[in-house]
Tab-separated table of C-alpha atoms in Angstrom:
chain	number	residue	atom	x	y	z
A	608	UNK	CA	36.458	-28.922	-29.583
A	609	UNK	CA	37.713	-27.126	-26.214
A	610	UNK	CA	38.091	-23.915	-28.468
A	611	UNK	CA	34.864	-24.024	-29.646
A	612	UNK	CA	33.600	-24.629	-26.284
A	613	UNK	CA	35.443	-21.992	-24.409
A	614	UNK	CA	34.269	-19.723	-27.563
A	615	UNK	CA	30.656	-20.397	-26.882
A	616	UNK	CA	31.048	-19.388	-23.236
A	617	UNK	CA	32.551	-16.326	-24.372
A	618	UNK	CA	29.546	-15.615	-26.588
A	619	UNK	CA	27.258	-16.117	-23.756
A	620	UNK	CA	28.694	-13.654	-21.564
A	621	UNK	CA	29.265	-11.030	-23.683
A	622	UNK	CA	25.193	-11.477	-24.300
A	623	UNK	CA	24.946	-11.392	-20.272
A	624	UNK	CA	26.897	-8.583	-19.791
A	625	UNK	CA	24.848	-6.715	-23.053
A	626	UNK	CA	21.680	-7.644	-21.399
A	627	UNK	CA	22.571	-6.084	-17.931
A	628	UNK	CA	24.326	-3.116	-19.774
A	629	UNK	CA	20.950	-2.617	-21.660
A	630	UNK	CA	18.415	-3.061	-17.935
A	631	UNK	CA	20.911	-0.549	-16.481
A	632	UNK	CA	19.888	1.968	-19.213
A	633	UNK	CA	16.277	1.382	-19.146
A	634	UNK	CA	14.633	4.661	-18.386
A	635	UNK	CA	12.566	4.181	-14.763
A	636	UNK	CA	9.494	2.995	-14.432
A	637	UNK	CA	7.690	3.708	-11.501
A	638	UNK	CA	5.006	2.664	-9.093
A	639	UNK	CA	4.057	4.164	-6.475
A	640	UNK	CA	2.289	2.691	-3.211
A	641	UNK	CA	1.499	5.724	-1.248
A	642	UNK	CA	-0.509	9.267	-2.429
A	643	UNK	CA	2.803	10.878	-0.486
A	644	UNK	CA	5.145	8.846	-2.854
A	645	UNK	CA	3.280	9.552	-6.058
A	646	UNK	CA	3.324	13.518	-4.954
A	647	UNK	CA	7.085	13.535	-4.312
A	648	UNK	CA	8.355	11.742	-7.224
A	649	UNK	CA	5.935	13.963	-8.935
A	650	UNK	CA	7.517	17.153	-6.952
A	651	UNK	CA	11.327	15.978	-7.794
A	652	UNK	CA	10.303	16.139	-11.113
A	653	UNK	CA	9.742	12.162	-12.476
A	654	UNK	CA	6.214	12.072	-12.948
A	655	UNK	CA	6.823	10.988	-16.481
A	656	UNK	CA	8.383	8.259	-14.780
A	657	UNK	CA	5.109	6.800	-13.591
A	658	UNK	CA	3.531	3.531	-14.675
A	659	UNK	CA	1.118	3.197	-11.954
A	660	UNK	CA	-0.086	4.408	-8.183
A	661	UNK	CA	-2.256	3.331	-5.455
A	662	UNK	CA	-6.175	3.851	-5.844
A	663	UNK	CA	-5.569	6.849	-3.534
A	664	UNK	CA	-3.330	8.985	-5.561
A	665	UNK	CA	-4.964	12.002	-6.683
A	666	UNK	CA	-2.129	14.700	-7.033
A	667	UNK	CA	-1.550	16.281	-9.335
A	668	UNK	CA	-4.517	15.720	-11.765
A	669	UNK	CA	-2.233	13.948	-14.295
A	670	UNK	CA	-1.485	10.675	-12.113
A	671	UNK	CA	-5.290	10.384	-12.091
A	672	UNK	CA	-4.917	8.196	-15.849
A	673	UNK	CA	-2.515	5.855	-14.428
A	674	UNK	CA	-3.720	2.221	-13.671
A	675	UNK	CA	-4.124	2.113	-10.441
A	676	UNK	CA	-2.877	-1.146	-8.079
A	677	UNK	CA	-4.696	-1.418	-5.402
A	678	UNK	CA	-3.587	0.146	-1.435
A	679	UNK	CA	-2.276	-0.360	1.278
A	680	UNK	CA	-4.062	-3.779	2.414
A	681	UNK	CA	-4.511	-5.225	-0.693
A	682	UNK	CA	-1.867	-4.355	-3.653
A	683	UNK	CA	-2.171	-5.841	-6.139
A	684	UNK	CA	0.638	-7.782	-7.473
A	685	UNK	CA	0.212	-9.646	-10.268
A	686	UNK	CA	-1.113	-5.896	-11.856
A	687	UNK	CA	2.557	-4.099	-10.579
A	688	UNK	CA	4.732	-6.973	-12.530
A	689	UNK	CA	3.093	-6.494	-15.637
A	690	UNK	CA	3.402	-2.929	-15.436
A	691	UNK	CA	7.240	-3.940	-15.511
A	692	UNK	CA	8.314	-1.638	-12.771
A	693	UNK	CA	12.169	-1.656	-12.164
A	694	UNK	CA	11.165	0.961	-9.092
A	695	UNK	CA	8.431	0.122	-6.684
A	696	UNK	CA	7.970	2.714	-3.875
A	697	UNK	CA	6.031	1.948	-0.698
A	698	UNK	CA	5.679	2.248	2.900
A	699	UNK	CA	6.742	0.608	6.072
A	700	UNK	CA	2.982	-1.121	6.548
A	701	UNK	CA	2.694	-1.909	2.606
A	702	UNK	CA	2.673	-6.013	2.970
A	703	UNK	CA	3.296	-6.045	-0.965
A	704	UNK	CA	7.362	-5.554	-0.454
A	705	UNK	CA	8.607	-8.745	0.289
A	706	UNK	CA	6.488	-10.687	-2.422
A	707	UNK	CA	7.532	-8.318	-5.228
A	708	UNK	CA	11.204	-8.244	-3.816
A	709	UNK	CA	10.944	-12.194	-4.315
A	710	UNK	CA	9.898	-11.790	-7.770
A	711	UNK	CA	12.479	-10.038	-8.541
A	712	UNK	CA	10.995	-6.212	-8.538
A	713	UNK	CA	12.975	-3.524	-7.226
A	714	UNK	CA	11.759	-2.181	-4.037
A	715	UNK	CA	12.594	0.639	-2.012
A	716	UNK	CA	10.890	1.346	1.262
A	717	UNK	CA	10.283	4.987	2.656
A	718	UNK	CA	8.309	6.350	6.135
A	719	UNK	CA	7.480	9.848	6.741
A	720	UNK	CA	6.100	10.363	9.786
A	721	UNK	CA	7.733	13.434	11.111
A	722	UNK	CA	8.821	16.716	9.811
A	723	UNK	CA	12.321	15.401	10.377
A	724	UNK	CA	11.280	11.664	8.488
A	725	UNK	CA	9.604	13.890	5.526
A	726	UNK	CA	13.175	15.677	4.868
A	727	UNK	CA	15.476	12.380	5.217
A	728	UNK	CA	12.634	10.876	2.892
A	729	UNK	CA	12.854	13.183	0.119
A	730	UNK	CA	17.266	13.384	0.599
A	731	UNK	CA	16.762	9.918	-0.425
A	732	UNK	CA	14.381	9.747	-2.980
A	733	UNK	CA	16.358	12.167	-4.629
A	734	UNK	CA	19.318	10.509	-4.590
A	735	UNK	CA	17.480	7.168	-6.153
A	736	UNK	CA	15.978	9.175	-8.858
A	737	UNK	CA	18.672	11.147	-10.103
A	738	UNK	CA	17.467	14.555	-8.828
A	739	UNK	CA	19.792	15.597	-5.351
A	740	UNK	CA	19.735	19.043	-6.143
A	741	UNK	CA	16.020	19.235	-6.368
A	742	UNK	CA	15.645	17.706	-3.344
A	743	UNK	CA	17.940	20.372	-1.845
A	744	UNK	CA	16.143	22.993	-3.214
A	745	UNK	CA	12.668	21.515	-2.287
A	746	UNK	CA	13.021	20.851	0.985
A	747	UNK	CA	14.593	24.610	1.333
A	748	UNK	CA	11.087	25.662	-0.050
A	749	UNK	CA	9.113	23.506	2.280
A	750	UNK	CA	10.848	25.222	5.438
A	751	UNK	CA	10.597	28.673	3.964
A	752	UNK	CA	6.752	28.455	2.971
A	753	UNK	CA	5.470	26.588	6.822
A	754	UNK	CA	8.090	29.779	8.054
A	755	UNK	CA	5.675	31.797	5.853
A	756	UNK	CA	2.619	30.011	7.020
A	757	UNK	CA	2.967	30.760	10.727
A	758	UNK	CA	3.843	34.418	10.340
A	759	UNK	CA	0.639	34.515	8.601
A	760	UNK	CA	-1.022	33.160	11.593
A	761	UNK	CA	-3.054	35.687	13.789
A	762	UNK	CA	-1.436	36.902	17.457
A	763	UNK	CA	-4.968	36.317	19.094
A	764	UNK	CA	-4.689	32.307	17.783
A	765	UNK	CA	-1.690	31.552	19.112
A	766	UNK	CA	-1.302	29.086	21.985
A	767	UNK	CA	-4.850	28.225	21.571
A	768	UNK	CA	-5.284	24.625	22.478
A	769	UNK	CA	-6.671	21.936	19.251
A	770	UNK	CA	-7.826	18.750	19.010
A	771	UNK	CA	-7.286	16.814	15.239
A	772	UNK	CA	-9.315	13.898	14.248
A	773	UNK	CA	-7.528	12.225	10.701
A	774	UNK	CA	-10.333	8.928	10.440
A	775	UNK	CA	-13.071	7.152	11.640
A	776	UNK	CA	-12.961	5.926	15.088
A	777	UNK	CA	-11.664	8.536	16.965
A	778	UNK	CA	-7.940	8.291	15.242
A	779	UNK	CA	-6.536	11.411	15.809
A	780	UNK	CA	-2.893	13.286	15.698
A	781	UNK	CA	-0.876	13.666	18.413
A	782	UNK	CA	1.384	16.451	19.123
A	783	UNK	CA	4.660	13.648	17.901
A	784	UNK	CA	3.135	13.378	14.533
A	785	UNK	CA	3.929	15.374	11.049
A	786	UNK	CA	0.299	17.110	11.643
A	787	UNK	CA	1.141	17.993	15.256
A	788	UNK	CA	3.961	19.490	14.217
A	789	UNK	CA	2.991	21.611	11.747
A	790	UNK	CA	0.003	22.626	13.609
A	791	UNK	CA	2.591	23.498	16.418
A	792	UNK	CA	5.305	25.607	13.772
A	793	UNK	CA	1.519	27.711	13.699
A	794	UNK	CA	1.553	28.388	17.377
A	795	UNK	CA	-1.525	25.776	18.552
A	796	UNK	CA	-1.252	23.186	21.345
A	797	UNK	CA	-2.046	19.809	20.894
A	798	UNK	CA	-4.434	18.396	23.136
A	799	UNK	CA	-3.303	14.353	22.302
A	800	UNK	CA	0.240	13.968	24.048
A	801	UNK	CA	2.616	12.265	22.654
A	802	UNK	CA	3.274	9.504	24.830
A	803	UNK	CA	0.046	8.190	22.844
A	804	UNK	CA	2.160	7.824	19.932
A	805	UNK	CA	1.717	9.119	16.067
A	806	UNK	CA	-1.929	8.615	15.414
A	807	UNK	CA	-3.603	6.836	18.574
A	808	UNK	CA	-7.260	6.364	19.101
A	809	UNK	CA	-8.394	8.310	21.920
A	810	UNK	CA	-11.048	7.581	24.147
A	811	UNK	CA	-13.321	10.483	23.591
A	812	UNK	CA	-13.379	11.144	27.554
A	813	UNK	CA	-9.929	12.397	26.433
A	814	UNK	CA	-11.590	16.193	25.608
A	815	UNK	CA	-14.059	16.060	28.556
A	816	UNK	CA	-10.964	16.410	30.832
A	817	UNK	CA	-8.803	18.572	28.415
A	818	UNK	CA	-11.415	20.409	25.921
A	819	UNK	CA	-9.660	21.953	23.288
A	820	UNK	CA	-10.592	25.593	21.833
A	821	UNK	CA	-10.168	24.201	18.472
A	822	UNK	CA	-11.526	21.072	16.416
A	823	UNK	CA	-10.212	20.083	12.918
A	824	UNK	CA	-10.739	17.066	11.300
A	825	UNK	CA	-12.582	15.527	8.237
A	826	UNK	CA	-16.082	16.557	8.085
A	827	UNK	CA	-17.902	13.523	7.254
A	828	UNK	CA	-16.801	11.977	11.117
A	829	UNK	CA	-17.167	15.474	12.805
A	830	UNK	CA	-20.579	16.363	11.047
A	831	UNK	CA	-22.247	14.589	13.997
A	832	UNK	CA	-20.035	15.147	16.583
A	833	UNK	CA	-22.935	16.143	19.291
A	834	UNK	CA	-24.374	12.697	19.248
A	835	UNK	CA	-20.502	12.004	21.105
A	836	UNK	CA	-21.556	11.798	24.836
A	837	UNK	CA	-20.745	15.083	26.026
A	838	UNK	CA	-18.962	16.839	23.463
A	839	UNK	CA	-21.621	18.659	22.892
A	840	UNK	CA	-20.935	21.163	25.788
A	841	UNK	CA	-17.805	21.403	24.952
A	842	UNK	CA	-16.546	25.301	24.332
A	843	UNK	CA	-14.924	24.776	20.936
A	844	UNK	CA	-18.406	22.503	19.786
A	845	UNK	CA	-20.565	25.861	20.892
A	846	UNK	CA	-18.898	28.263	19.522
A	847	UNK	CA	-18.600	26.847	16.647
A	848	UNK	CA	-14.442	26.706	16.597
A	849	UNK	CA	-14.051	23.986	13.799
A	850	UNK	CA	-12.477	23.456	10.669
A	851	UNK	CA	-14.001	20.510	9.127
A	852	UNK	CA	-12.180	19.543	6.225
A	853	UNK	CA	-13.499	18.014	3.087
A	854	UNK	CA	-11.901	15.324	1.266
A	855	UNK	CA	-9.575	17.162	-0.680
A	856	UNK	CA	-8.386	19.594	2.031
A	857	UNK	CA	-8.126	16.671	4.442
A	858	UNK	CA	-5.968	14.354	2.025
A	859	UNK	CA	-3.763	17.521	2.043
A	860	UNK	CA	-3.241	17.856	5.535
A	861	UNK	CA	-3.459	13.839	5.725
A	862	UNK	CA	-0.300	13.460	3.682
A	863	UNK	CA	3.363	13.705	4.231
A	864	UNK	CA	4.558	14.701	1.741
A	865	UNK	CA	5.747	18.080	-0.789
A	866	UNK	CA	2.694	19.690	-0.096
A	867	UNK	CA	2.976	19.838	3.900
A	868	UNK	CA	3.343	23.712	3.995
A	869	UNK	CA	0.206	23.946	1.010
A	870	UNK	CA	-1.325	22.007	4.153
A	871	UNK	CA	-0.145	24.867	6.883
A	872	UNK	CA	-1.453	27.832	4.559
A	873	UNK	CA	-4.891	25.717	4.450
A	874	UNK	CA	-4.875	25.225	8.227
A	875	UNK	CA	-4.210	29.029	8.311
A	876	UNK	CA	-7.266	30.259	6.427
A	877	UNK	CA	-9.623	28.091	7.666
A	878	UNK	CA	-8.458	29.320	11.361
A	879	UNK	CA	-9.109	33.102	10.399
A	880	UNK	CA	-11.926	32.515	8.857
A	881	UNK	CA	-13.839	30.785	12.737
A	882	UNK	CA	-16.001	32.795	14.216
A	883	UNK	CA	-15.292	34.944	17.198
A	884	UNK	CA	-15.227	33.503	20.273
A	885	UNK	CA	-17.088	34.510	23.594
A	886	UNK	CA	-15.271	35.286	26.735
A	887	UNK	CA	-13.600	32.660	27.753
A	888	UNK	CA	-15.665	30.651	30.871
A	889	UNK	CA	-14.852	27.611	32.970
A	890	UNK	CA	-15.879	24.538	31.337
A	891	UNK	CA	-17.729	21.247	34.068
């Protein structure tokens, strides 16, 4: 009886260890929180990996098929655990992290704020996925094409001050964010300090006392940017010195991710292509 006890216990752990020795050689299954997530897993090569993204995902065109789980606010996550995910990536203001992690889903958290954040971010993502040495080489690339990008960027430009709006509401990027950084590798000067922090909203009074000779931003809040008390006498609004963005180019400069230096070469060619300014005059 105690033999065929102690046999039976045997049995059930060799089927325990069998059952973890098959889940460790499941192949990954992904999902994605974040349009930067889905574009670096995609850059380090694991697209294939992909079950599912965020509604936001857009890059590249292939992740476009994938069911998509909700955002940021509102993830969906009764939709993630039947997409039996044994990888769920997300941010550091995703709520959906704890109540997968207590259901049991693997979750690994990653912020990218900086240009700094955006390299440690894809050293570790690598590591997860398998792929260090892609990481290596990827990040390599990413400093060599913005190095590209702001030789590319005209003498006369440089040190020019800019102003950049990323939403509604006046949220715009200060000179301590990922986009003030790499519009500072390209020789501009951030009007938003960054003692405002990453992505404050400004009070537009803000450019009255420091107008910027530049304006970039999305172009469906900067279409109508005259109706702002006083911004329409402001030298970069009359002469015309803006780069409004449309969706597409703005989700590219909006996200940290692979694609930050695709974002610098953008930033570049819409810069040459302003119009030239008049002599500079006092602005009151």
């Amino acid at each position: 009886m105690l033999i065929s006890l102690v046999s039976r216990w045997r049995l059930v752990l060799l089927l325990l260890a069998l059952g973890g020795l098959a889940h460790a050689q499941q192949p990954l299954r992904i999902v994605t929180l974040a349009p930067s997530l889905t574009e670096a897993v995609c850059a380090l090569g694991r697209c294939a990996q992909l079950v599912g993204t965020d509604r936001h995902s857009t890059w590249p065109a292939s992740v476009q098929a994938l069911p998509k789980v909700g955002g940021l606010e509102d993830a969906q996550i009764e939709r993630i655990v039947t997409l039996r995910p044994n990888l769920v990536l997300l941010g550091p203001r995703s709520r959906a992290g704890e109540r997968l992690q207590a259901l049991g889903v693997p979750v690994l958290m990653l912020d990218a704020r900086t240009h700094a954040d955006l390299k440690r971010m894809l050293v570790k993502l690598g590591d997860t996925l398998g792929e260090p040495a892609r990481a290596t080489e990827l990040i390599a690339r990413l400093d060599g094409e913005l190095d590209t990008a702001a030789g590319r960027m005209p003498t006369a430009l440089r040190g020019r001050t800019v102003y950049v709006e990323v939403g509604a509401g006046s949220s715009a990027a200060s000179e301590k964010s990922f986009i003030g950084e790499t519009v500072a590798k390209l020789g501009l000067v951030n009007v938003v300090s960054s003692e405002l922090g990453l992505f404050p909203k400004i009070n537009p009074e803000l450019l009255l006392r420091r107008p910027p000779d530049i304006i970039i931003g999305p172009r469906a809040t900067l279409a109508n940017l005259t109706d702002r008390p006083g911004w329409s006498a402001l030298p970069a609004v009359r002469q015309q010195q803006l780069c409004l963005l449309d969706t597409e180019r703005m989700d590219l400069l909006s996200r940290p991710g692979p694609r930050l230096a695709e974002a610098a070469q953008m930033l570049v060619e819409c810069l040459k292509a302003l119009p030239p300014r008049e002599s500079t005059r006092s602005f009151s």
